[in-house]
Short mmCIF file of C-alpha atoms in Angstrom, two decimals:
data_model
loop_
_atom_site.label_atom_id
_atom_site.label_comp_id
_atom_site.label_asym_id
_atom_site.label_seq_id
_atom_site.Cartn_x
_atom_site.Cartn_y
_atom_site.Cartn_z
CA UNK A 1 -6.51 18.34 -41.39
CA UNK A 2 -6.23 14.57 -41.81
CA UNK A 3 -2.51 15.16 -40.62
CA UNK A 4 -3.20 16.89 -37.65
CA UNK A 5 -5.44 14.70 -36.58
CA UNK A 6 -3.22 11.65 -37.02
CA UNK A 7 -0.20 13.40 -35.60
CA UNK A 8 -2.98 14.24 -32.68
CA UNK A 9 -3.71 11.06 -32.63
CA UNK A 10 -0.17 9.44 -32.29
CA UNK A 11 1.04 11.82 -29.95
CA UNK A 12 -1.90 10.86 -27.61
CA UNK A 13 -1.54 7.22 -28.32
CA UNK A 14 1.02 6.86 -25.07
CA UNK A 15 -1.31 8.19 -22.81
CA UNK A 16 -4.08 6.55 -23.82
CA UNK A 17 -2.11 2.92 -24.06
CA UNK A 18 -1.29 3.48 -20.43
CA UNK A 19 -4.74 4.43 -18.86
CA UNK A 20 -5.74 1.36 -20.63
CA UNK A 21 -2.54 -0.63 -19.08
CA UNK A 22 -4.00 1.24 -15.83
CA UNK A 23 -7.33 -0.27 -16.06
CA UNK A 24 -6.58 -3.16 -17.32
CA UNK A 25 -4.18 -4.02 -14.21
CA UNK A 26 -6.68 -2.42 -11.77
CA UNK A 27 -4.17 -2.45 -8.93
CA UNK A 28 -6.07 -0.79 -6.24
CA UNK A 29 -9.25 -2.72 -7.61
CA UNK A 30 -11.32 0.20 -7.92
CA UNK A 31 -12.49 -0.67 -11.33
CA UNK A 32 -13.15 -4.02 -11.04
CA UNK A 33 -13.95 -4.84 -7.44
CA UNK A 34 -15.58 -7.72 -7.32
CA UNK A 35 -13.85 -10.96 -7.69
CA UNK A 36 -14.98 -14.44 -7.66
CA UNK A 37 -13.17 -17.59 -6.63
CA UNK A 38 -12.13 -21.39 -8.05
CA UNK A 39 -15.94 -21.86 -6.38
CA UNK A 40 -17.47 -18.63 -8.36
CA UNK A 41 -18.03 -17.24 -4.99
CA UNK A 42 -18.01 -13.50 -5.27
CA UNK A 43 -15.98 -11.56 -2.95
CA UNK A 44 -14.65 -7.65 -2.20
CA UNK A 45 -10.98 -6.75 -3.31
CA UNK A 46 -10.14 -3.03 -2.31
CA UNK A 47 -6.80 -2.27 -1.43
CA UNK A 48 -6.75 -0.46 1.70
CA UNK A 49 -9.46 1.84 1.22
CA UNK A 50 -11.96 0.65 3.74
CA UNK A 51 -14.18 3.32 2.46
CA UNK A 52 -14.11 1.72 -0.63
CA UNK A 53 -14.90 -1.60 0.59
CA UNK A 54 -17.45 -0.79 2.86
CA UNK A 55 -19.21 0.47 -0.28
CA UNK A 56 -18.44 -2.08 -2.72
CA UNK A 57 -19.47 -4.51 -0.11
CA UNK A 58 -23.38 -3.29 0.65
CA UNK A 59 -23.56 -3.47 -3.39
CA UNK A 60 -22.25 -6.47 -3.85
CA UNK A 61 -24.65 -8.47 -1.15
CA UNK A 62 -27.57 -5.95 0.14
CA UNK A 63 -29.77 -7.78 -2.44
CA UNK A 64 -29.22 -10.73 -0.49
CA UNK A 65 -28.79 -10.13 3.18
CA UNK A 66 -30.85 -7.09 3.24
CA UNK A 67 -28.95 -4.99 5.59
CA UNK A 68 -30.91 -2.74 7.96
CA UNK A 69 -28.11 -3.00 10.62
CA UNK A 70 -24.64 -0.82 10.34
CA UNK A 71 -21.69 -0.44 12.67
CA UNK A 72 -20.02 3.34 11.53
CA UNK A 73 -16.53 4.37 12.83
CA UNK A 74 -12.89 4.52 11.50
CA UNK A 75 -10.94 1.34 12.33
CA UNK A 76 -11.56 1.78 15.98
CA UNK A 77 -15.09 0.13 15.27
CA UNK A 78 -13.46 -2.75 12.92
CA UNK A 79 -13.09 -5.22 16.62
CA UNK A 80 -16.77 -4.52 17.88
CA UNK A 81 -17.81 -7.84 16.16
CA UNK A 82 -20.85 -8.41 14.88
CA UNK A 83 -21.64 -11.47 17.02
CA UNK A 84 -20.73 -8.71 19.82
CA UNK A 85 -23.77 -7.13 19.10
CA UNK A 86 -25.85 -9.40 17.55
CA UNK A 87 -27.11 -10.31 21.01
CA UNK A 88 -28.72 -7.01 21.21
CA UNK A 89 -30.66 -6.76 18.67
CA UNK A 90 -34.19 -8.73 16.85
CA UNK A 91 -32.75 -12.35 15.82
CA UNK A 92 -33.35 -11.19 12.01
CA UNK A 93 -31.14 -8.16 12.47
CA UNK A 94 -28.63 -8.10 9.80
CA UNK A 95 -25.27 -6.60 10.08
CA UNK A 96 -23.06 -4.66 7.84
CA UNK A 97 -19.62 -2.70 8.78
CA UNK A 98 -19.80 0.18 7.52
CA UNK A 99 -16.59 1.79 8.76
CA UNK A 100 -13.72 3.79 6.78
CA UNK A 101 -9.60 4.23 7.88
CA UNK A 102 -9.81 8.07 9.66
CA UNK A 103 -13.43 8.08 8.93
CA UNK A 104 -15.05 11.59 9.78
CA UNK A 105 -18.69 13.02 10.81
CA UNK A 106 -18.43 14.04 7.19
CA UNK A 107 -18.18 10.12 6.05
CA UNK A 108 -20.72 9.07 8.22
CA UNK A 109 -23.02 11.52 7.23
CA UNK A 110 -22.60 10.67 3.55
CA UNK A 111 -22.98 6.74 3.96
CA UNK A 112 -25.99 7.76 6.30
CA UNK A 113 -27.42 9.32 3.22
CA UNK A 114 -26.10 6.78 0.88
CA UNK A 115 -28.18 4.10 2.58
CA UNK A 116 -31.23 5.86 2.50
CA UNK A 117 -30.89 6.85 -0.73
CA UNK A 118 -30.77 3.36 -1.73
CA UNK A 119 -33.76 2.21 -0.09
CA UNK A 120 -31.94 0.90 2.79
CA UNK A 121 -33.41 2.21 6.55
CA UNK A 122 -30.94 1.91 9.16
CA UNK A 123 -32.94 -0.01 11.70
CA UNK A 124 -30.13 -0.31 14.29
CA UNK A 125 -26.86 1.73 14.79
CA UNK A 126 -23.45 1.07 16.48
CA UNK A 127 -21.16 4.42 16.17
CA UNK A 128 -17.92 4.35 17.26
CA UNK A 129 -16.39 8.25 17.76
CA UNK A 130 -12.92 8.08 19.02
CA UNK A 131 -12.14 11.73 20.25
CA UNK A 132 -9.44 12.90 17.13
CA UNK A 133 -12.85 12.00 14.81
CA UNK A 134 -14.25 15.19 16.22
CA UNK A 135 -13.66 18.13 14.09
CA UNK A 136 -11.53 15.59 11.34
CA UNK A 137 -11.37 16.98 7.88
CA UNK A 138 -11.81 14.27 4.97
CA UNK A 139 -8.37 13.41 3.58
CA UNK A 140 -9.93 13.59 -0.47
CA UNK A 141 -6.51 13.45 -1.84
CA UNK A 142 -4.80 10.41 -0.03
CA UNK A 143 -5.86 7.23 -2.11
CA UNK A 144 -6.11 5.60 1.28
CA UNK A 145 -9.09 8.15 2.72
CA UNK A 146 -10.77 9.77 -0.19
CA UNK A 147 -14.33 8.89 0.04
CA UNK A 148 -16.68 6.56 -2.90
CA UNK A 149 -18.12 9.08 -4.84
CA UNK A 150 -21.13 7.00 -4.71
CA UNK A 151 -21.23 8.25 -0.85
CA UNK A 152 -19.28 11.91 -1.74
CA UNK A 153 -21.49 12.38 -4.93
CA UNK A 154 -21.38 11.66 -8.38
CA UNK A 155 -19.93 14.77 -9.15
CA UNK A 156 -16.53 13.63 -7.11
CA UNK A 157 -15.88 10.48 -9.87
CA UNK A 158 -13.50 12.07 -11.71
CA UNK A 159 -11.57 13.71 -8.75
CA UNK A 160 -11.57 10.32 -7.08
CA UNK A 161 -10.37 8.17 -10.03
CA UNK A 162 -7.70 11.11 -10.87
CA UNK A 163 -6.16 10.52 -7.66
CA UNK A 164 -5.88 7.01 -8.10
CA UNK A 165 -4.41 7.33 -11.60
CA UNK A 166 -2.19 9.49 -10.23
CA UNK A 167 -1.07 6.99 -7.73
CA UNK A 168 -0.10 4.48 -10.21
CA UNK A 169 1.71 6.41 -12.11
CA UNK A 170 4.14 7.34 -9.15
CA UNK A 171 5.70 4.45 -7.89
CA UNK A 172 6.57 5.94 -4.28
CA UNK A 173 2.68 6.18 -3.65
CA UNK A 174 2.04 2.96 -5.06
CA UNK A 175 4.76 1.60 -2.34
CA UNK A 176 3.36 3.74 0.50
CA UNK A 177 -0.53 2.39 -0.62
CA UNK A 178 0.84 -1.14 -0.33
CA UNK A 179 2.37 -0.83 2.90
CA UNK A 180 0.93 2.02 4.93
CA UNK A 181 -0.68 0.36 7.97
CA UNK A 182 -4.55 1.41 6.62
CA UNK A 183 -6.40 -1.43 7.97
CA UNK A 184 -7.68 -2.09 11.41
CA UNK A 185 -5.01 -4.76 12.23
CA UNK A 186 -1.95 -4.40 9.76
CA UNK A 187 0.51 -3.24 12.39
CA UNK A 188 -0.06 -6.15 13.80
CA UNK A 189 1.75 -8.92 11.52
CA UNK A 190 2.31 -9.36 8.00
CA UNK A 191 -0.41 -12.13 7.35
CA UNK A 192 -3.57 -11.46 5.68
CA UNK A 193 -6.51 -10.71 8.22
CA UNK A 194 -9.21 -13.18 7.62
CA UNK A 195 -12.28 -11.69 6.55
CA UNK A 196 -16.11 -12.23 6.81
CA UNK A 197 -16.83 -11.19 3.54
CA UNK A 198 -20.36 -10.23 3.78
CA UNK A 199 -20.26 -8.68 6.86
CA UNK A 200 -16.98 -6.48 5.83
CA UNK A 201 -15.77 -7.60 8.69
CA UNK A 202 -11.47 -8.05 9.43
CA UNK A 203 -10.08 -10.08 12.13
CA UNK A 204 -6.64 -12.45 13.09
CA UNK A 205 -8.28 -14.77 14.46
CA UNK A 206 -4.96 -16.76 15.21
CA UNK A 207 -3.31 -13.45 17.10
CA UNK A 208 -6.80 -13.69 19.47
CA UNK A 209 -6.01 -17.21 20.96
CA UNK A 210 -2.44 -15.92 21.36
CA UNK A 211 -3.88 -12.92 23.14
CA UNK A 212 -6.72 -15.07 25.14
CA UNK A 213 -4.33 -18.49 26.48
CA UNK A 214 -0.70 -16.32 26.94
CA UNK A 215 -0.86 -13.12 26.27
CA UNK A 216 2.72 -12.92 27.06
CA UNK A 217 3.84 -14.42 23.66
CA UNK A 218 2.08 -11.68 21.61
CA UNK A 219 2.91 -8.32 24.07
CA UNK A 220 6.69 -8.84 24.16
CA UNK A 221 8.98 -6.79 25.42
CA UNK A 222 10.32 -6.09 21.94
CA UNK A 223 7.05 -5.30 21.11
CA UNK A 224 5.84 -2.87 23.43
CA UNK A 225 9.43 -1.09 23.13
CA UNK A 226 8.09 0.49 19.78
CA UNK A 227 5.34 1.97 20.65
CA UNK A 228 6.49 5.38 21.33
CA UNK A 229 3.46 7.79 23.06
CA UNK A 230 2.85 11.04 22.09
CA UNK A 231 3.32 13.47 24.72
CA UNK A 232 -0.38 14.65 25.10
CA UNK A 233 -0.70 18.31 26.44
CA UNK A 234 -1.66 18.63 30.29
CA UNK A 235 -4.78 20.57 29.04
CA UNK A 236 -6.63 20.89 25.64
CA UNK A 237 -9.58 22.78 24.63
CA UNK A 238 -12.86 21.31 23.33
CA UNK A 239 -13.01 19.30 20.34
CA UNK A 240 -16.92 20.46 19.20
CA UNK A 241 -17.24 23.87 18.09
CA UNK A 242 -20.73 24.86 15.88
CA UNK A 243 -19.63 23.23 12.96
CA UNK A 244 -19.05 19.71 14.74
CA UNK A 245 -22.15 20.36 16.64
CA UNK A 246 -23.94 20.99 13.65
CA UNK A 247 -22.23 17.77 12.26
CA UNK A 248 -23.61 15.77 15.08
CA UNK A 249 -27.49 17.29 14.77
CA UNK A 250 -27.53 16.05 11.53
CA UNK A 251 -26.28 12.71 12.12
CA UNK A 252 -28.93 12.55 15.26
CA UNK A 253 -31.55 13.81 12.64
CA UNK A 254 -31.18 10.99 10.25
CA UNK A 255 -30.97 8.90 13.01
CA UNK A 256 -34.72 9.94 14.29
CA UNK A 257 -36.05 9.86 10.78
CA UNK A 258 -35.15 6.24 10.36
CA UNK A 259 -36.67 5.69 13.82
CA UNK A 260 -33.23 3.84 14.80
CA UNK A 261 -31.95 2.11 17.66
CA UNK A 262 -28.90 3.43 18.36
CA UNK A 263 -25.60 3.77 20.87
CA UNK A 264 -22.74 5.59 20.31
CA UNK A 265 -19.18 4.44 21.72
CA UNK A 266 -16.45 6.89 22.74
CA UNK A 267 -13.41 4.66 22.86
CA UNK A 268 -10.34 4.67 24.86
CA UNK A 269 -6.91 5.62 23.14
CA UNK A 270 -3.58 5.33 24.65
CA UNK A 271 -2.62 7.79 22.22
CA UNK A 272 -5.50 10.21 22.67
CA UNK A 273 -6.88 12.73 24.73
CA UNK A 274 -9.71 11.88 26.83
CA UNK A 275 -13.22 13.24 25.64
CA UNK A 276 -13.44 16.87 27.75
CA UNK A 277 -16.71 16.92 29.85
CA UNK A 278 -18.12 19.96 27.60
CA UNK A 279 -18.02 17.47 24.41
CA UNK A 280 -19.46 14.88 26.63
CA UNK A 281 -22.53 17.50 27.52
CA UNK A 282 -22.92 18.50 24.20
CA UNK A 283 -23.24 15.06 23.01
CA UNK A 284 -25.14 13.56 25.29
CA UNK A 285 -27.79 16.37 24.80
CA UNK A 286 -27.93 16.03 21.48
CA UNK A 287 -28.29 12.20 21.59
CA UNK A 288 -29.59 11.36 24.79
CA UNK A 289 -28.51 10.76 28.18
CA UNK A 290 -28.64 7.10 27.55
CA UNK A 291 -27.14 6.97 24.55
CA UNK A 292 -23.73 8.21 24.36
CA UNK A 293 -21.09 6.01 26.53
CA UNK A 294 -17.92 7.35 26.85
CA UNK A 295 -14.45 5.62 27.99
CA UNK A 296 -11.86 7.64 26.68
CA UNK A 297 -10.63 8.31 30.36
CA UNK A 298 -10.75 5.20 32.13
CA UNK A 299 -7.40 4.76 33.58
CA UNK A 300 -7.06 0.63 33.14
CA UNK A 301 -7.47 0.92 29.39
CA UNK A 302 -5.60 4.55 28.56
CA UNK A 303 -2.93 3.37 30.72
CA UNK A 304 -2.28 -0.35 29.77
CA UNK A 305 -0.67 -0.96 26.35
CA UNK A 306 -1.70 -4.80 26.43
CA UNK A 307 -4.73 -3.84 26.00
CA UNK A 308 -3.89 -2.75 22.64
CA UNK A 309 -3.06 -4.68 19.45
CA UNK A 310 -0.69 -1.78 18.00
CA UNK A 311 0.85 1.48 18.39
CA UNK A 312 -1.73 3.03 16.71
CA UNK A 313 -3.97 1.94 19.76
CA UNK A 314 -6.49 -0.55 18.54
CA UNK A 315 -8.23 -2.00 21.27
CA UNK A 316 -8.15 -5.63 21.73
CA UNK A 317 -11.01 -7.37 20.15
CA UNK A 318 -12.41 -9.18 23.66
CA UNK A 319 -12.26 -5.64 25.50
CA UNK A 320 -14.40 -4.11 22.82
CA UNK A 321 -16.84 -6.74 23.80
CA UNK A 322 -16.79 -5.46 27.10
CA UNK A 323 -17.00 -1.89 26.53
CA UNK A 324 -20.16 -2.82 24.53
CA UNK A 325 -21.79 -5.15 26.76
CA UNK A 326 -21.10 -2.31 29.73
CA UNK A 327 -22.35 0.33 27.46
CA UNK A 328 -26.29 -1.62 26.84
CA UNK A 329 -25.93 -2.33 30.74
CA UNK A 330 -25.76 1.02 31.51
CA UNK A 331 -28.09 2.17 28.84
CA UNK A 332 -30.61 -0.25 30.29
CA UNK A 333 -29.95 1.20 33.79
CA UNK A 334 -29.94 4.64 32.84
CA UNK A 335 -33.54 4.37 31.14
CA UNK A 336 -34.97 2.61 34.48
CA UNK A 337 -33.03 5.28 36.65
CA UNK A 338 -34.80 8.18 34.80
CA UNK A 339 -37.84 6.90 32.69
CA UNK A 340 -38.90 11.20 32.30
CA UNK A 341 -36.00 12.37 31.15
CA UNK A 342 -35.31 13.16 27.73
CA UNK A 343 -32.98 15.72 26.02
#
């Protein structure tokens, strides 16, 4: 018995050296998030996962800032700022992106949840809903989607750290985690965003003044020649069938329980279909009239690709300010135009 149990034991002692060698290295700093600087200043480290870091991030500092203030979305939302919206809100409102890479209703339902299940009330809400997030399925086995299982459940821990064990040990997916353009802005160059730690919040500051003095310099020809369009089809069905309506009841549910102050922003996409008036209906009824602003269609964004960091049709940072500040101007105007109406 000893003997088997030795022999067990050496045969397994590989396997177990390397998960150790695996944890120990942390390289997609899942395990050990949190990192401090020369300073002791603590700060986020997840690589790529904006899920991940969006998480990590509320942990890390809701003790201190007390959060009651989240902007949801995939990357689309990442470049509606917080001092964008600040403005609108109480002076003590505190912000928080709360955004995931191809986030779905799913994800925003479960970090929804996840806030209030941690005491947190989401006061005010910004959600961003580019048109392909309708009817999206959670990617739970790409290492760059898969949700935290403290927003997917407990129970999803060991699925979620399998996949990322798994990643390690295969060196093409460690490549393609390290290089796939994941984040908001990594299309655009090959520097290091800079980042407002505790708001989760990603910007290149340096590629805005380009943008804002000579645009010229940063839409090159060269540039623009690589971003190849899809060929979108001349006529597509709706996006919201029961199950994304259902989706979008429940996210308006939470929303009224919390009593928040809310507007949603469908974005405009070079790349993407515009929003079909049947979703538009169906959201707006669930949400309110006032409430849902949609520019998927407007011709001077969908058709300009300066308007557009990268191919994968990230607007500009300053035109997300105006699609904001035209969205609360309407919103304003649409509450004195019909003061009875409500959905």
């Amino acid at each position: 018995m000893k003997k088997f149990c030795l022999r067990t034991l050496l045969a397994a002692l590989p396997v177990i050296l390397f998960m150790a060698f695996y944890a120990i290295v942390d390289p997609f700093h899942i395990i050990h998030p949190v990192t401090s600087d020369a300073q002791g200043r603590d700060s986020i480290i997840v690589s790529n996962n904006a899920g991940f870091t969006s998480v990590e991030t509320y942990m890390l500092y809701n003790d201190q800032y007390h959060y009651d203030s989240f902007i949801f979305g995939s990357s689309m939302s990442q470049n509606y700022k917080a001092s964008y919206w600040q403005p609108y809100l109480d002076s003590t409102a505190s912000i928080l992106h709360f955004d995931a890479s191809m986030e779905t209703l799913t994800g925003i339902i479960n970090k929804m949840r996840f806030l209030n299940n941690h005491g947190t009330t989401i006061k005010n809400a910004l959600i961003v809903i580019e048109v392909e997030m309708l009817g999206r399925q959670p990617l739970e086995d790409d290492i760059l989607y898969v949700q935290h299982p403290a927003t997917s459940g407990a129970s999803n821990w060991f699925h979620v750290h399998t996949q990322f064990f798994n990643a390690f040990r295969d060196i093409e997916q460690l490549k393609y985690a390290f290089s796939h353009p994941a984040s908001t802005l990594s299309q655009i160059s090959d520097i290091a965003p800079d980042r407002i730690d505790h708001l989760n919040e990603m910007y290149y500051g340096d590629i805005d003044s380009i943008i804002a003095v000579c645009p010229d310099k940063f839409f090159t020809p060269e540039r623009l020649a690589k971003r190849k369009r899809a060929i979108l089809p001349s006529a597509s069905p709706p996006a919201i069938d029961e199950t994304v309506e259902e989706q979008l009841k429940t996210i308006k549910d939470i929303l009224y329980k919390n009593h928040t102050n809310y507007i949603i922003i469908v974005p405009p996409r070079a790349t993407n279909p515009q929003l079909k008036w049947q979703d538009l209906w169906v959201m707006k009824t669930i949400f309110g009239e006032e409430k849902v602003h949609d520019f998927s269609g407007v011709p001077e964004y969908v058709n300009d690709e300066t308007l557009y960091y990268d191919k994968a049709a990230h607007l500009i940072s300053s035109k997300c300010k105006i699609l904001l500040d035209s969205a609360y101007y309407e919103q304003q105007h649409l509450i004195i135009k019909n003061p009875y109406f409500r959905f």
